[in-house]
Short mmCIF file of C-alpha atoms and ligand atoms in Angstrom, two decimals:
data_model
loop_
_atom_site.label_atom_id
_atom_site.label_comp_id
_atom_site.label_asym_id
_atom_site.label_seq_id
_atom_site.Cartn_x
_atom_site.Cartn_y
_atom_site.Cartn_z
CA MET A 1 -0.04 -0.07 0.42
CA THR A 2 1.33 3.38 -0.90
CA LYS A 3 1.99 5.27 1.83
CA ILE A 4 0.65 8.95 2.13
CA ASN A 5 3.39 11.64 3.33
CA SER A 6 0.61 14.82 4.21
CA PHE A 7 0.43 13.20 7.83
CA ASN A 8 1.42 15.72 10.32
CA ALA A 9 2.17 14.85 14.08
CA LYS A 10 5.30 17.77 13.93
CA LYS A 11 2.36 20.39 15.77
CA GLY A 12 2.00 17.77 19.52
CA GLN A 13 -0.97 18.69 20.71
CA ILE A 14 -3.82 16.78 22.98
CA GLU A 15 -6.63 15.41 20.94
CA VAL A 16 -9.36 14.44 24.35
CA ILE A 17 -13.01 11.99 23.58
CA CYS A 18 -14.86 11.49 26.10
CA GLY A 19 -18.84 10.97 26.99
CA PRO A 20 -21.10 8.55 29.48
CA MET A 21 -20.00 4.63 29.32
CA PHE A 22 -21.15 2.74 26.56
CA SER A 23 -20.64 6.28 23.74
CA GLY A 24 -18.99 4.31 21.28
CA LYS A 25 -15.50 6.54 22.90
CA THR A 26 -12.97 3.37 22.45
CA GLU A 27 -14.73 2.75 19.07
CA GLU A 28 -14.12 6.08 17.88
CA LEU A 29 -10.09 5.49 19.20
CA LEU A 30 -9.43 2.09 17.61
CA ARG A 31 -11.02 3.67 13.88
CA ARG A 32 -8.62 6.84 14.10
CA LEU A 33 -5.98 4.31 14.80
CA ASN A 34 -6.50 2.12 12.03
CA GLN A 35 -6.76 4.97 10.36
CA LEU A 36 -3.05 5.83 10.95
CA LYS A 37 -2.82 3.21 7.87
CA TYR A 38 -3.18 5.42 5.27
CA TYR A 39 -0.72 7.06 6.37
CA ASP A 40 4.01 7.14 7.37
CA ALA A 41 3.03 7.10 10.91
CA HIS A 42 3.36 5.13 14.05
CA TYR A 43 0.96 4.46 17.44
CA LEU A 44 1.14 2.95 20.68
CA LEU A 45 -1.85 2.31 22.64
CA PHE A 46 -1.65 2.08 26.16
CA THR A 47 -4.55 0.34 28.78
CA PRO A 48 -4.79 0.23 32.36
CA LYS A 49 -3.33 -2.06 34.08
CA ILE A 50 -6.31 -1.85 36.46
CA ASP A 51 -8.52 -2.81 33.90
CA THR A 52 -8.92 -6.69 33.68
CA ARG A 53 -11.94 -6.89 31.17
CA SER A 54 -9.83 -6.38 28.22
CA PRO A 55 -5.94 -7.02 28.50
CA LYS A 56 -3.59 -6.36 26.15
CA TYR A 57 -6.20 -4.88 24.71
CA ALA A 58 -8.80 -2.36 23.56
CA ARG A 59 -11.79 -3.93 22.67
CA SER A 60 -15.64 -1.49 21.52
CA ARG A 61 -18.70 -2.62 22.55
CA ASN A 62 -19.12 -3.48 18.24
CA GLY A 63 -15.83 -6.49 18.48
CA ARG A 64 -12.92 -3.16 16.95
CA LYS A 65 -9.82 -4.76 18.99
CA LEU A 66 -5.88 -3.75 19.16
CA SER A 67 -3.12 -4.38 20.67
CA SER A 68 -2.42 -2.44 23.77
CA ILE A 69 0.51 -1.81 25.44
CA THR A 70 -0.44 -2.84 29.70
CA ILE A 71 0.33 -0.01 31.94
CA SER A 72 0.22 0.60 36.44
CA ASN A 73 0.47 3.83 35.77
CA SER A 74 1.45 7.00 33.75
CA MET A 75 4.94 7.43 33.69
CA GLU A 76 5.28 4.11 32.23
CA ILE A 77 4.62 6.45 29.29
CA ILE A 78 7.80 8.03 29.07
CA LYS A 79 9.37 5.53 29.84
CA TYR A 80 8.30 3.04 27.81
CA ILE A 81 9.16 5.67 24.79
CA LYS A 82 12.39 5.86 25.42
CA LYS A 83 13.09 2.57 25.37
CA ILE A 84 11.94 1.17 22.48
CA LYS A 85 14.14 2.32 18.93
CA LYS A 86 11.08 2.75 16.49
CA LYS A 87 9.57 5.87 15.17
CA VAL A 88 6.50 6.69 17.65
CA ASP A 89 3.92 10.10 15.54
CA VAL A 90 0.64 8.80 17.82
CA ILE A 91 0.80 8.46 21.33
CA ALA A 92 -3.11 6.85 21.99
CA ILE A 93 -4.49 6.26 25.09
CA ASP A 94 -7.69 4.07 26.09
CA GLU A 95 -10.52 4.19 29.17
CA ALA A 96 -7.63 7.27 30.86
CA GLN A 97 -9.85 7.96 33.93
CA PHE A 98 -7.88 5.01 36.12
CA PHE A 99 -4.88 6.32 35.26
CA ASP A 100 -3.48 8.28 38.12
CA ASN A 101 -3.88 12.44 37.93
CA ASN A 102 0.12 12.00 36.51
CA LEU A 103 -1.71 11.63 33.42
CA SER A 104 -2.24 14.97 31.93
CA LEU A 105 1.58 16.27 32.90
CA ILE A 106 2.75 13.70 30.82
CA CYS A 107 0.38 14.10 28.29
CA ASN A 108 1.80 17.89 27.72
CA ARG A 109 4.60 16.82 27.67
CA LEU A 110 4.04 14.68 25.00
CA ALA A 111 2.46 17.61 23.49
CA ASN A 112 4.73 19.67 23.72
CA GLU A 113 7.51 17.26 22.09
CA ASN A 114 5.77 16.68 18.88
CA TYR A 115 4.20 13.97 19.78
CA LEU A 116 0.64 13.80 18.60
CA VAL A 117 -1.48 12.40 21.38
CA ILE A 118 -4.92 11.16 21.10
CA VAL A 119 -6.78 10.28 25.11
CA SER A 120 -10.65 8.35 25.48
CA GLY A 121 -11.82 8.11 28.76
CA LEU A 122 -15.03 8.66 30.96
CA ASP A 123 -14.96 12.62 31.93
CA MET A 124 -17.41 12.26 34.79
CA ASP A 125 -18.09 9.09 37.05
CA PHE A 126 -21.62 8.06 38.68
CA ASN A 127 -21.55 10.73 40.41
CA GLY A 128 -20.86 13.32 38.27
CA LYS A 129 -17.88 14.29 39.17
CA PRO A 130 -14.78 14.56 36.59
CA PHE A 131 -12.21 12.02 37.36
CA PRO A 132 -9.28 13.72 38.78
CA ALA A 133 -6.94 11.95 35.47
CA MET A 134 -9.34 14.04 33.42
CA LYS A 135 -10.16 17.20 35.01
CA GLU A 136 -6.78 18.95 33.40
CA LEU A 137 -6.28 17.33 30.27
CA LEU A 138 -9.46 18.06 29.52
CA ILE A 139 -8.65 21.74 30.69
CA THR A 140 -5.47 21.62 28.30
CA ALA A 141 -6.43 19.94 25.67
CA GLU A 142 -6.73 21.12 21.66
CA LYS A 143 -9.59 19.17 20.90
CA VAL A 144 -12.49 17.95 22.85
CA PHE A 145 -14.71 14.83 21.52
CA LYS A 146 -17.87 14.90 23.69
CA LEU A 147 -19.47 11.71 22.02
CA LYS A 148 -23.26 10.54 23.78
CA ALA A 149 -24.91 7.07 23.87
CA ILE A 150 -29.20 6.18 24.78
CA CYS A 151 -30.72 6.29 27.53
CA SER A 152 -31.42 3.54 28.77
CA VAL A 153 -34.54 4.81 30.55
CA CYS A 154 -35.77 7.15 27.80
CA GLY A 155 -34.22 6.75 24.10
CA ALA A 156 -32.98 9.97 24.38
CA LYS A 157 -28.83 11.09 24.06
CA ALA A 158 -27.12 9.89 27.16
CA SER A 159 -24.21 12.60 29.49
CA PHE A 160 -24.33 10.60 31.93
CA THR A 161 -23.53 6.92 33.79
CA GLU A 162 -25.61 5.46 36.32
CA ARG A 163 -24.37 2.37 38.28
CA THR A 164 -26.35 0.21 39.86
CA ASN A 165 -27.34 -3.34 41.45
CA ILE A 166 -24.37 -1.63 43.56
CA ASN A 167 -23.52 -0.13 47.10
CA SER A 168 -20.26 1.19 46.15
CA LYS A 169 -19.13 4.66 46.75
CA LYS A 170 -15.90 4.20 45.64
CA GLN A 171 -15.54 5.91 42.15
CA ILE A 172 -14.09 3.30 40.61
CA VAL A 173 -15.17 -0.34 40.03
CA ILE A 174 -14.19 -1.51 37.17
CA GLY A 175 -17.60 -3.00 35.31
CA ASP A 176 -20.05 -3.42 32.25
CA LYS A 177 -23.50 -3.65 31.20
CA LYS A 178 -24.67 -5.91 34.81
CA ILE A 179 -23.89 -2.24 36.93
CA TYR A 180 -23.61 0.33 34.44
CA SER A 181 -26.47 2.02 32.00
CA ALA A 182 -26.05 4.94 30.21
CA ARG A 183 -28.54 8.36 31.67
CA CYS A 184 -29.88 11.55 30.02
CA ARG A 185 -29.44 14.12 33.10
CA HIS A 186 -33.81 13.68 33.44
CA CYS A 187 -33.01 9.76 34.03
CA HIS A 188 -29.86 10.04 36.16
CA SER A 189 -30.27 9.22 39.79
CA LEU A 190 -28.90 12.81 40.90
CA SER A 191 -31.07 14.27 38.69
CA LYS A 192 -32.88 14.36 42.16
CA SER A 193 -30.92 14.82 44.61
CA ARG A 194 -29.51 18.02 45.75
CA ILE A 195 -26.14 17.81 43.46
CA PHE A 196 -28.02 18.30 40.72
CA GLN A 197 -30.81 20.80 41.97
CA LYS A 198 -31.03 24.77 43.54
ZN1 ZN B 201 -33.56 9.39 29.78
#
């Protein structure tokens, strides 16, 4: 296949794909990485070790998957890049909400070093609170793509994630459809709490 040389990663920047669960964030990330094969561009894809749902792969619910480098903390991204010898243009990170607070610093450093950094992750937890690793990224990113899911109650576009069938108040509980569903603002339990009311 003839490669197109117009891929321009010389001006590094950060792009964030965010939204609730079931909004297609990983699908969108993998779609973008797959398109790189038409260019003379190479990527590294990182996923967090804590996410045990799909070890060594970033996998979308539509069945698309790409092998990934599984890491325990965001500093390992820098260590990995220093170690490898091949040319890399794009650093991709999936399930970024599970990373530590240094993720934004790391991503900004990489963008300053002219990498295109594409990050996919949940913006809000089940309580409508930002995930710490995503908070600063969303502020410093050049581009933010906020995806929507479909509300499991009314069918409207959904930006929130509801946690059901579990009592834990912990921000991070790994799970899928058994304990999470996408909800619109009006169908989310928070709409009945003081947080969203005057
Ligand atoms: Zn709804």
